[in-house]
Amino acid sequence: MDTLQLLFNTVTVVFIATTMFTAGLGATLSALRAVFATPALPLLALVANLVVIPLLGWGVAVLFGLSTAAFVALVLAASSPGGPLGAKLSMLKGGDAVAGTTTQVLLAAVGSVTFAPTANVVLSLAEVGGGVSLDVAALVRTVAILQLVPFAVGLVLRHHAPLTAQSWHPVAARTSNVTFVAVLAGMLLGNWQAVVALLGSRTLLAGLVLSVVAFAVGMALATGGPARRTSMGGVAAVRNAGPVLAAIGIAFDNDPAVLGAFAGVLLSGLVAAVPIVAVFSRRWGDGGG
């Protein structure tokens, strides 16, 4: 592994951990209980992200007539819920950060188990790719270490030492913000050739469309007011890259075509999701509609 790749991986780990730690510092047990007080919210989020969006990924891939590599990349992305960027988007002004981060952690945990069989079923039914074989236990451990543990530590600190949590929160949030920008820049710079090669193809448009439709599904299959629905839309629009990269490495031997297509899908999805969530969050944050 070269130095730049190691640096990027390190920054990505720091971003994920600090984002979830920040979310924990800003949450309270009473607020978390309120999120799950009505089971409809987590249940609808699971249906949207584990069932509806993977099927939409299949449909979008067929609609745009994607090549095999792009088809595989889009289905893998659609089958992998709980991206940490979703928690980040829910922290924007006007968003429901507690509901967003709690749901994101839930989806990441459940998705680590469902991702491989879901992607395998869709690709098999579509007769595309060679199937996905992943170490589910390894994925669960990764999610636990990078997402569940930092969130729990922050939550415990907030509950038992609120003044310390309050003083640490701005530093953790700034670290999360800086590493967020670094991760986006690293993805773009590290895969720019593959992304440029996709210009003029339907892959980037398919990734953008999937993100927009996923946002709409996340909002529609949610309970609560506009702020919470916006956060649920943002969580749904951002997919979890970790399991997908593992799948491409294990099941497709790091096929450059699949890797490049996934980078394009992920980046085009972010291009759509970030401004949509920002506009909606600002609207509710300013007291609009």
PDB file of C-alpha atoms in Angstrom:
ATOM      1  CA  MET A   1       0.000   0.000   0.000  1.00  0.00           C
ATOM      2  CA  ASP A   2       1.521   3.334  -1.042  1.00  0.00           C
ATOM      3  CA  THR A   3       1.837   6.317   1.285  1.00  0.00           C
ATOM      4  CA  LEU A   4      -1.030   8.301  -0.251  1.00  0.00           C
ATOM      5  CA  GLN A   5      -3.428   5.361   0.008  1.00  0.00           C
ATOM      6  CA  LEU A   6      -2.396   4.770   3.618  1.00  0.00           C
ATOM      7  CA  LEU A   7      -2.920   8.458   4.385  1.00  0.00           C
ATOM      8  CA  PHE A   8      -6.338   8.438   2.731  1.00  0.00           C
ATOM      9  CA  ASN A   9      -7.386   5.332   4.663  1.00  0.00           C
ATOM     10  CA  THR A  10      -6.205   6.920   7.911  1.00  0.00           C
ATOM     11  CA  VAL A  11      -8.106  10.153   7.261  1.00  0.00           C
ATOM     12  CA  THR A  12     -11.217   8.155   6.365  1.00  0.00           C
ATOM     13  CA  VAL A  13     -11.028   6.226   9.634  1.00  0.00           C
ATOM     14  CA  VAL A  14     -10.566   9.473  11.601  1.00  0.00           C
ATOM     15  CA  PHE A  15     -13.528  11.045   9.798  1.00  0.00           C
ATOM     16  CA  ILE A  16     -15.846   8.116  10.499  1.00  0.00           C
ATOM     17  CA  ALA A  17     -14.814   7.800  14.151  1.00  0.00           C
ATOM     18  CA  THR A  18     -14.924  11.537  14.940  1.00  0.00           C
ATOM     19  CA  THR A  19     -18.252  11.980  13.158  1.00  0.00           C
ATOM     20  CA  MET A  20     -19.840   9.261  15.266  1.00  0.00           C
ATOM     21  CA  PHE A  21     -18.076  10.492  18.431  1.00  0.00           C
ATOM     22  CA  THR A  22     -19.424  13.990  17.763  1.00  0.00           C
ATOM     23  CA  ALA A  23     -22.894  12.553  17.259  1.00  0.00           C
ATOM     24  CA  GLY A  24     -22.647  10.738  20.594  1.00  0.00           C
ATOM     25  CA  LEU A  25     -21.471  13.884  22.391  1.00  0.00           C
ATOM     26  CA  GLY A  26     -24.486  15.747  21.030  1.00  0.00           C
ATOM     27  CA  ALA A  27     -27.050  13.063  21.860  1.00  0.00           C
ATOM     28  CA  THR A  28     -28.886  12.215  25.055  1.00  0.00           C
ATOM     29  CA  LEU A  29     -30.449   8.986  26.224  1.00  0.00           C
ATOM     30  CA  SER A  30     -33.852  10.654  26.427  1.00  0.00           C
ATOM     31  CA  ALA A  31     -33.553  11.880  22.843  1.00  0.00           C
ATOM     32  CA  LEU A  32     -32.559   8.402  21.666  1.00  0.00           C
ATOM     33  CA  ARG A  33     -35.493   6.856  23.491  1.00  0.00           C
ATOM     34  CA  ALA A  34     -37.748   9.382  21.773  1.00  0.00           C
ATOM     35  CA  VAL A  35     -36.468   8.298  18.359  1.00  0.00           C
ATOM     36  CA  PHE A  36     -37.334   4.655  19.056  1.00  0.00           C
ATOM     37  CA  ALA A  37     -40.465   5.397  21.083  1.00  0.00           C
ATOM     38  CA  THR A  38     -42.420   4.990  17.865  1.00  0.00           C
ATOM     39  CA  PRO A  39     -41.072   1.861  16.128  1.00  0.00           C
ATOM     40  CA  ALA A  40     -42.429   3.128  12.805  1.00  0.00           C
ATOM     41  CA  LEU A  41     -39.402   5.387  12.194  1.00  0.00           C
ATOM     42  CA  PRO A  42     -36.626   2.740  12.383  1.00  0.00           C
ATOM     43  CA  LEU A  43     -38.834   0.129  10.701  1.00  0.00           C
ATOM     44  CA  LEU A  44     -39.622   2.422   7.775  1.00  0.00           C
ATOM     45  CA  ALA A  45     -35.943   3.359   7.492  1.00  0.00           C
ATOM     46  CA  LEU A  46     -35.010  -0.325   7.318  1.00  0.00           C
ATOM     47  CA  VAL A  47     -37.610  -1.007   4.627  1.00  0.00           C
ATOM     48  CA  ALA A  48     -36.498   2.018   2.597  1.00  0.00           C
ATOM     49  CA  ASN A  49     -32.783   1.267   2.781  1.00  0.00           C
ATOM     50  CA  LEU A  50     -32.697  -2.529   2.799  1.00  0.00           C
ATOM     51  CA  VAL A  51     -35.493  -3.282   0.335  1.00  0.00           C
ATOM     52  CA  VAL A  52     -36.724  -0.334  -1.712  1.00  0.00           C
ATOM     53  CA  ILE A  53     -33.402   1.329  -2.593  1.00  0.00           C
ATOM     54  CA  PRO A  54     -31.603  -1.898  -3.660  1.00  0.00           C
ATOM     55  CA  LEU A  55     -34.518  -2.607  -5.999  1.00  0.00           C
ATOM     56  CA  LEU A  56     -34.344   0.972  -7.267  1.00  0.00           C
ATOM     57  CA  GLY A  57     -30.627   0.502  -7.920  1.00  0.00           C
ATOM     58  CA  TRP A  58     -31.436  -2.509 -10.069  1.00  0.00           C
ATOM     59  CA  GLY A  59     -34.155  -0.567 -11.877  1.00  0.00           C
ATOM     60  CA  VAL A  60     -31.948   2.466 -12.533  1.00  0.00           C
ATOM     61  CA  ALA A  61     -29.147   0.239 -13.839  1.00  0.00           C
ATOM     62  CA  VAL A  62     -31.553  -1.427 -16.268  1.00  0.00           C
ATOM     63  CA  LEU A  63     -33.156   1.882 -17.246  1.00  0.00           C
ATOM     64  CA  PHE A  64     -29.808   3.406 -18.218  1.00  0.00           C
ATOM     65  CA  GLY A  65     -28.549   0.224 -19.855  1.00  0.00           C
ATOM     66  CA  LEU A  66     -25.301   0.277 -17.880  1.00  0.00           C
ATOM     67  CA  SER A  67     -22.281  -1.826 -18.730  1.00  0.00           C
ATOM     68  CA  THR A  68     -21.585  -4.855 -16.552  1.00  0.00           C
ATOM     69  CA  ALA A  69     -19.015  -3.037 -14.391  1.00  0.00           C
ATOM     70  CA  ALA A  70     -21.252   0.001 -13.862  1.00  0.00           C
ATOM     71  CA  PHE A  71     -24.294  -2.220 -13.259  1.00  0.00           C
ATOM     72  CA  VAL A  72     -22.410  -4.106 -10.541  1.00  0.00           C
ATOM     73  CA  ALA A  73     -21.141  -0.879  -8.966  1.00  0.00           C
ATOM     74  CA  LEU A  74     -24.606   0.696  -8.833  1.00  0.00           C
ATOM     75  CA  VAL A  75     -26.236  -2.399  -7.336  1.00  0.00           C
ATOM     76  CA  LEU A  76     -23.487  -2.749  -4.728  1.00  0.00           C
ATOM     77  CA  ALA A  77     -23.900   0.907  -3.750  1.00  0.00           C
ATOM     78  CA  ALA A  78     -27.693   0.614  -3.557  1.00  0.00           C
ATOM     79  CA  SER A  79     -27.389  -2.497  -1.367  1.00  0.00           C
ATOM     80  CA  SER A  80     -25.069  -0.845   1.184  1.00  0.00           C
ATOM     81  CA  PRO A  81     -26.926   1.479   3.606  1.00  0.00           C
ATOM     82  CA  GLY A  82     -25.637   3.470   6.548  1.00  0.00           C
ATOM     83  CA  GLY A  83     -22.886   5.654   5.091  1.00  0.00           C
ATOM     84  CA  PRO A  84     -21.257   7.870   7.785  1.00  0.00           C
ATOM     85  CA  LEU A  85     -21.714  10.890   5.513  1.00  0.00           C
ATOM     86  CA  GLY A  86     -25.427  10.484   6.136  1.00  0.00           C
ATOM     87  CA  ALA A  87     -24.853  11.214   9.820  1.00  0.00           C
ATOM     88  CA  LYS A  88     -22.777  14.221   8.808  1.00  0.00           C
ATOM     89  CA  LEU A  89     -25.549  15.580   6.598  1.00  0.00           C
ATOM     90  CA  SER A  90     -28.083  15.238   9.402  1.00  0.00           C
ATOM     91  CA  MET A  91     -25.935  17.618  11.487  1.00  0.00           C
ATOM     92  CA  LEU A  92     -26.522  20.509   9.090  1.00  0.00           C
ATOM     93  CA  LYS A  93     -28.540  23.443  10.398  1.00  0.00           C
ATOM     94  CA  GLY A  94     -32.204  22.523  10.624  1.00  0.00           C
ATOM     95  CA  GLY A  95     -31.623  18.768  10.527  1.00  0.00           C
ATOM     96  CA  ASP A  96     -32.577  16.212  13.163  1.00  0.00           C
ATOM     97  CA  ALA A  97     -29.055  15.099  14.098  1.00  0.00           C
ATOM     98  CA  VAL A  98     -30.113  12.620  16.783  1.00  0.00           C
ATOM     99  CA  ALA A  99     -32.610  10.813  14.551  1.00  0.00           C
ATOM    100  CA  GLY A 100     -30.215  10.931  11.603  1.00  0.00           C
ATOM    101  CA  THR A 101     -27.156   9.601  13.402  1.00  0.00           C
ATOM    102  CA  THR A 102     -29.103   6.986  15.345  1.00  0.00           C
ATOM    103  CA  THR A 103     -30.722   5.692  12.163  1.00  0.00           C
ATOM    104  CA  GLN A 104     -27.398   5.751  10.318  1.00  0.00           C
ATOM    105  CA  VAL A 105     -25.754   3.612  13.005  1.00  0.00           C
ATOM    106  CA  LEU A 106     -28.699   1.198  12.956  1.00  0.00           C
ATOM    107  CA  LEU A 107     -28.518   0.898   9.159  1.00  0.00           C
ATOM    108  CA  ALA A 108     -24.744   0.443   9.196  1.00  0.00           C
ATOM    109  CA  ALA A 109     -25.025  -2.359  11.754  1.00  0.00           C
ATOM    110  CA  VAL A 110     -27.897  -4.188  10.056  1.00  0.00           C
ATOM    111  CA  GLY A 111     -26.535  -3.444   6.586  1.00  0.00           C
ATOM    112  CA  SER A 112     -23.207  -5.085   7.414  1.00  0.00           C
ATOM    113  CA  VAL A 113     -25.142  -8.357   7.651  1.00  0.00           C
ATOM    114  CA  THR A 114     -27.657  -7.827   4.827  1.00  0.00           C
ATOM    115  CA  PHE A 115     -25.368  -6.223   2.243  1.00  0.00           C
ATOM    116  CA  ALA A 116     -23.765  -9.370   0.816  1.00  0.00           C
ATOM    117  CA  PRO A 117     -26.923 -11.471   0.442  1.00  0.00           C
ATOM    118  CA  THR A 118     -28.920  -8.515  -0.894  1.00  0.00           C
ATOM    119  CA  ALA A 119     -26.337  -7.669  -3.546  1.00  0.00           C
ATOM    120  CA  ASN A 120     -25.931 -11.331  -4.401  1.00  0.00           C
ATOM    121  CA  VAL A 121     -29.680 -11.827  -4.889  1.00  0.00           C
ATOM    122  CA  VAL A 122     -30.078  -8.728  -7.056  1.00  0.00           C
ATOM    123  CA  LEU A 123     -27.046  -9.507  -9.240  1.00  0.00           C
ATOM    124  CA  SER A 124     -28.136 -13.128  -9.582  1.00  0.00           C
ATOM    125  CA  LEU A 125     -31.684 -12.200 -10.583  1.00  0.00           C
ATOM    126  CA  ALA A 126     -30.287  -9.634 -13.027  1.00  0.00           C
ATOM    127  CA  GLU A 127     -27.818 -12.251 -14.289  1.00  0.00           C
ATOM    128  CA  VAL A 128     -24.956  -9.781 -13.876  1.00  0.00           C
ATOM    129  CA  GLY A 129     -21.619 -10.362 -12.121  1.00  0.00           C
ATOM    130  CA  GLY A 130     -20.434 -13.531 -10.492  1.00  0.00           C
ATOM    131  CA  GLY A 131     -22.100 -13.137  -7.133  1.00  0.00           C
ATOM    132  CA  VAL A 132     -20.734 -11.657  -3.917  1.00  0.00           C
ATOM    133  CA  SER A 133     -19.012 -13.662  -1.186  1.00  0.00           C
ATOM    134  CA  LEU A 134     -18.038 -11.643   1.866  1.00  0.00           C
ATOM    135  CA  ASP A 135     -16.845 -12.231   5.409  1.00  0.00           C
ATOM    136  CA  VAL A 136     -19.932 -10.921   7.214  1.00  0.00           C
ATOM    137  CA  ALA A 137     -18.266 -11.212  10.630  1.00  0.00           C
ATOM    138  CA  ALA A 138     -15.420  -8.962   9.467  1.00  0.00           C
ATOM    139  CA  LEU A 139     -17.886  -6.358   8.230  1.00  0.00           C
ATOM    140  CA  VAL A 140     -19.757  -6.402  11.532  1.00  0.00           C
ATOM    141  CA  ARG A 141     -16.491  -5.954  13.455  1.00  0.00           C
ATOM    142  CA  THR A 142     -15.531  -3.020  11.243  1.00  0.00           C
ATOM    143  CA  VAL A 143     -18.862  -1.286  11.817  1.00  0.00           C
ATOM    144  CA  ALA A 144     -18.660  -1.908  15.568  1.00  0.00           C
ATOM    145  CA  ILE A 145     -15.144  -0.517  15.897  1.00  0.00           C
ATOM    146  CA  LEU A 146     -15.488   2.527  13.644  1.00  0.00           C
ATOM    147  CA  GLN A 147     -19.100   3.535  14.239  1.00  0.00           C
ATOM    148  CA  LEU A 148     -20.865   1.914  17.173  1.00  0.00           C
ATOM    149  CA  VAL A 149     -18.026   2.252  19.690  1.00  0.00           C
ATOM    150  CA  PRO A 150     -17.243   5.972  19.090  1.00  0.00           C
ATOM    151  CA  PHE A 151     -20.967   6.795  19.192  1.00  0.00           C
ATOM    152  CA  ALA A 152     -21.401   4.868  22.464  1.00  0.00           C
ATOM    153  CA  VAL A 153     -18.321   6.491  24.038  1.00  0.00           C
ATOM    154  CA  GLY A 154     -19.589   9.962  23.165  1.00  0.00           C
ATOM    155  CA  LEU A 155     -23.058   9.129  24.466  1.00  0.00           C
ATOM    156  CA  VAL A 156     -21.714   7.776  27.767  1.00  0.00           C
ATOM    157  CA  LEU A 157     -19.499  10.838  28.181  1.00  0.00           C
ATOM    158  CA  ARG A 158     -22.469  13.116  27.529  1.00  0.00           C
ATOM    159  CA  HIS A 159     -24.534  11.256  30.112  1.00  0.00           C
ATOM    160  CA  HIS A 160     -21.932  10.987  32.914  1.00  0.00           C
ATOM    161  CA  ALA A 161     -19.760  14.075  32.269  1.00  0.00           C
ATOM    162  CA  PRO A 162     -21.899  16.632  30.402  1.00  0.00           C
ATOM    163  CA  LEU A 163     -19.498  19.545  30.981  1.00  0.00           C
ATOM    164  CA  THR A 164     -16.587  17.574  29.534  1.00  0.00           C
ATOM    165  CA  ALA A 165     -18.745  16.508  26.600  1.00  0.00           C
ATOM    166  CA  GLN A 166     -19.762  20.106  26.002  1.00  0.00           C
ATOM    167  CA  SER A 167     -16.130  21.272  25.945  1.00  0.00           C
ATOM    168  CA  TRP A 168     -15.010  18.437  23.654  1.00  0.00           C
ATOM    169  CA  HIS A 169     -17.880  18.751  21.188  1.00  0.00           C
ATOM    170  CA  PRO A 170     -16.551  21.793  19.217  1.00  0.00           C
ATOM    171  CA  VAL A 171     -13.109  20.185  18.777  1.00  0.00           C
ATOM    172  CA  ALA A 172     -14.601  16.880  17.653  1.00  0.00           C
ATOM    173  CA  ALA A 173     -16.975  18.675  15.280  1.00  0.00           C
ATOM    174  CA  ARG A 174     -14.140  20.696  13.707  1.00  0.00           C
ATOM    175  CA  THR A 175     -12.075  17.538  13.261  1.00  0.00           C
ATOM    176  CA  SER A 176     -15.030  15.855  11.611  1.00  0.00           C
ATOM    177  CA  ASN A 177     -15.542  18.842   9.290  1.00  0.00           C
ATOM    178  CA  VAL A 178     -11.889  19.022   8.227  1.00  0.00           C
ATOM    179  CA  THR A 179     -11.564  15.294   7.613  1.00  0.00           C
ATOM    180  CA  PHE A 180     -14.897  15.315   5.737  1.00  0.00           C
ATOM    181  CA  VAL A 181     -13.446  17.762   3.211  1.00  0.00           C
ATOM    182  CA  ALA A 182     -10.208  15.742   3.070  1.00  0.00           C
ATOM    183  CA  VAL A 183     -12.089  12.498   2.341  1.00  0.00           C
ATOM    184  CA  LEU A 184     -14.075  14.098  -0.478  1.00  0.00           C
ATOM    185  CA  ALA A 185     -10.910  15.600  -1.957  1.00  0.00           C
ATOM    186  CA  GLY A 186      -9.052  12.301  -1.628  1.00  0.00           C
ATOM    187  CA  MET A 187     -11.807  10.378  -3.381  1.00  0.00           C
ATOM    188  CA  LEU A 188     -11.840  12.850  -6.244  1.00  0.00           C
ATOM    189  CA  LEU A 189      -8.061  13.087  -6.649  1.00  0.00           C
ATOM    190  CA  GLY A 190      -7.458   9.391  -6.139  1.00  0.00           C
ATOM    191  CA  ASN A 191     -10.000   8.347  -8.753  1.00  0.00           C
ATOM    192  CA  TRP A 192     -10.023  11.334 -11.111  1.00  0.00           C
ATOM    193  CA  GLN A 193      -8.823   9.346 -14.112  1.00  0.00           C
ATOM    194  CA  ALA A 194     -11.534   6.740 -13.667  1.00  0.00           C
ATOM    195  CA  VAL A 195     -14.176   9.421 -13.138  1.00  0.00           C
ATOM    196  CA  VAL A 196     -13.002  11.453 -16.146  1.00  0.00           C
ATOM    197  CA  ALA A 197     -13.164   8.278 -18.223  1.00  0.00           C
ATOM    198  CA  LEU A 198     -16.839   8.007 -17.293  1.00  0.00           C
ATOM    199  CA  LEU A 199     -17.679  11.475 -18.590  1.00  0.00           C
ATOM    200  CA  GLY A 200     -20.155  11.174 -21.385  1.00  0.00           C
ATOM    201  CA  SER A 201     -21.311   7.762 -20.159  1.00  0.00           C
ATOM    202  CA  ARG A 202     -24.595   7.069 -18.387  1.00  0.00           C
ATOM    203  CA  THR A 203     -22.893   5.855 -15.185  1.00  0.00           C
ATOM    204  CA  LEU A 204     -22.544   9.258 -13.536  1.00  0.00           C
ATOM    205  CA  LEU A 205     -26.123  10.179 -14.405  1.00  0.00           C
ATOM    206  CA  ALA A 206     -27.351   6.860 -13.010  1.00  0.00           C
ATOM    207  CA  GLY A 207     -25.519   7.497  -9.719  1.00  0.00           C
ATOM    208  CA  LEU A 208     -27.025  10.971  -9.494  1.00  0.00           C
ATOM    209  CA  VAL A 209     -30.528   9.707 -10.226  1.00  0.00           C
ATOM    210  CA  LEU A 210     -30.214   6.926  -7.637  1.00  0.00           C
ATOM    211  CA  SER A 211     -29.161   9.446  -4.984  1.00  0.00           C
ATOM    212  CA  VAL A 212     -32.057  11.801  -5.752  1.00  0.00           C
ATOM    213  CA  VAL A 213     -34.628   8.987  -5.771  1.00  0.00           C
ATOM    214  CA  ALA A 214     -33.158   7.491  -2.584  1.00  0.00           C
ATOM    215  CA  PHE A 215     -33.477  10.882  -0.887  1.00  0.00           C
ATOM    216  CA  ALA A 216     -37.138  11.047  -1.899  1.00  0.00           C
ATOM    217  CA  VAL A 217     -37.753   7.497  -0.647  1.00  0.00           C
ATOM    218  CA  GLY A 218     -36.020   8.261   2.644  1.00  0.00           C
ATOM    219  CA  MET A 219     -38.197  11.332   3.159  1.00  0.00           C
ATOM    220  CA  ALA A 220     -41.394   9.553   2.143  1.00  0.00           C
ATOM    221  CA  LEU A 221     -40.786   6.499   4.344  1.00  0.00           C
ATOM    222  CA  ALA A 222     -40.238   8.475   7.538  1.00  0.00           C
ATOM    223  CA  THR A 223     -42.262   9.846  10.401  1.00  0.00           C
ATOM    224  CA  GLY A 224     -42.130  13.219  12.104  1.00  0.00           C
ATOM    225  CA  GLY A 225     -41.738  16.767  10.881  1.00  0.00           C
ATOM    226  CA  PRO A 226     -39.865  18.200   7.894  1.00  0.00           C
ATOM    227  CA  ALA A 227     -36.507  18.392   9.712  1.00  0.00           C
ATOM    228  CA  ARG A 228     -36.579  14.705  10.604  1.00  0.00           C
ATOM    229  CA  ARG A 229     -37.774  13.697   7.135  1.00  0.00           C
ATOM    230  CA  THR A 230     -34.953  15.709   5.574  1.00  0.00           C
ATOM    231  CA  SER A 231     -32.409  13.930   7.765  1.00  0.00           C
ATOM    232  CA  MET A 232     -33.889  10.546   6.836  1.00  0.00           C
ATOM    233  CA  GLY A 233     -33.648  11.534   3.172  1.00  0.00           C
ATOM    234  CA  GLY A 234     -29.984  12.439   3.589  1.00  0.00           C
ATOM    235  CA  VAL A 235     -29.203   9.171   5.352  1.00  0.00           C
ATOM    236  CA  ALA A 236     -30.893   7.223   2.545  1.00  0.00           C
ATOM    237  CA  ALA A 237     -29.163   9.163  -0.241  1.00  0.00           C
ATOM    238  CA  VAL A 238     -25.640   8.414   1.029  1.00  0.00           C
ATOM    239  CA  ARG A 239     -24.513   4.802   0.759  1.00  0.00           C
ATOM    240  CA  ASN A 240     -21.828   3.027   2.793  1.00  0.00           C
ATOM    241  CA  ALA A 241     -18.574   2.711   0.809  1.00  0.00           C
ATOM    242  CA  GLY A 242     -16.770   0.330   3.186  1.00  0.00           C
ATOM    243  CA  PRO A 243     -18.688  -2.880   2.451  1.00  0.00           C
ATOM    244  CA  VAL A 244     -18.741  -2.066  -1.266  1.00  0.00           C
ATOM    245  CA  LEU A 245     -14.977  -1.663  -1.438  1.00  0.00           C
ATOM    246  CA  ALA A 246     -14.593  -4.943   0.444  1.00  0.00           C
ATOM    247  CA  ALA A 247     -16.912  -6.650  -2.030  1.00  0.00           C
ATOM    248  CA  ILE A 248     -15.038  -5.298  -5.028  1.00  0.00           C
ATOM    249  CA  GLY A 249     -11.755  -6.478  -3.543  1.00  0.00           C
ATOM    250  CA  ILE A 250     -12.942  -9.942  -2.527  1.00  0.00           C
ATOM    251  CA  ALA A 251     -15.547 -10.859  -5.122  1.00  0.00           C
ATOM    252  CA  PHE A 252     -14.230  -8.931  -8.136  1.00  0.00           C
ATOM    253  CA  ASP A 253     -10.495  -8.947  -7.436  1.00  0.00           C
ATOM    254  CA  ASN A 254     -10.360  -5.117  -7.387  1.00  0.00           C
ATOM    255  CA  ASP A 255     -11.467  -4.929 -10.996  1.00  0.00           C
ATOM    256  CA  PRO A 256     -10.407  -1.402 -12.132  1.00  0.00           C
ATOM    257  CA  ALA A 257     -13.576  -1.017 -14.196  1.00  0.00           C
ATOM    258  CA  VAL A 258     -15.802  -1.769 -11.209  1.00  0.00           C
ATOM    259  CA  LEU A 259     -13.709   0.419  -8.884  1.00  0.00           C
ATOM    260  CA  GLY A 260     -13.816   3.329 -11.319  1.00  0.00           C
ATOM    261  CA  ALA A 261     -17.553   2.942 -11.848  1.00  0.00           C
ATOM    262  CA  PHE A 262     -18.162   2.852  -8.086  1.00  0.00           C
ATOM    263  CA  ALA A 263     -16.072   6.005  -7.570  1.00  0.00           C
ATOM    264  CA  GLY A 264     -18.166   7.712 -10.227  1.00  0.00           C
ATOM    265  CA  VAL A 265     -21.447   6.508  -8.709  1.00  0.00           C
ATOM    266  CA  LEU A 266     -20.423   7.568  -5.211  1.00  0.00           C
ATOM    267  CA  LEU A 267     -19.163  11.008  -6.229  1.00  0.00           C
ATOM    268  CA  SER A 268     -22.113  11.786  -8.493  1.00  0.00           C
ATOM    269  CA  GLY A 269     -24.417  10.700  -5.686  1.00  0.00           C
ATOM    270  CA  LEU A 270     -22.727  13.113  -3.283  1.00  0.00           C
ATOM    271  CA  VAL A 271     -22.954  15.888  -5.862  1.00  0.00           C
ATOM    272  CA  ALA A 272     -26.713  15.383  -5.769  1.00  0.00           C
ATOM    273  CA  ALA A 273     -27.219  14.632  -2.056  1.00  0.00           C
ATOM    274  CA  VAL A 274     -25.146  17.359  -0.393  1.00  0.00           C
ATOM    275  CA  PRO A 275     -26.860  20.409  -1.978  1.00  0.00           C
ATOM    276  CA  ILE A 276     -30.334  18.841  -1.704  1.00  0.00           C
ATOM    277  CA  VAL A 277     -29.945  18.225   2.023  1.00  0.00           C
ATOM    278  CA  ALA A 278     -28.324  21.641   2.518  1.00  0.00           C
ATOM    279  CA  VAL A 279     -31.231  23.433   0.811  1.00  0.00           C
ATOM    280  CA  PHE A 280     -33.900  21.515   2.721  1.00  0.00           C
ATOM    281  CA  SER A 281     -32.064  21.868   6.047  1.00  0.00           C
ATOM    282  CA  ARG A 282     -31.592  25.596   5.562  1.00  0.00           C
ATOM    283  CA  ARG A 283     -35.256  25.962   4.750  1.00  0.00           C
ATOM    284  CA  TRP A 284     -36.387  24.261   7.951  1.00  0.00           C
ATOM    285  CA  GLY A 285     -33.576  25.875   9.954  1.00  0.00           C
ATOM    286  CA  ASP A 286     -34.792  29.309   8.892  1.00  0.00           C
ATOM    287  CA  GLY A 287     -38.275  28.379   9.968  1.00  0.00           C
ATOM    288  CA  GLY A 288     -39.632  27.950   6.484  1.00  0.00           C
ATOM    289  CA  GLY A 289     -42.585  25.755   5.359  1.00  0.00           C
TER     290      GLY A 289
END
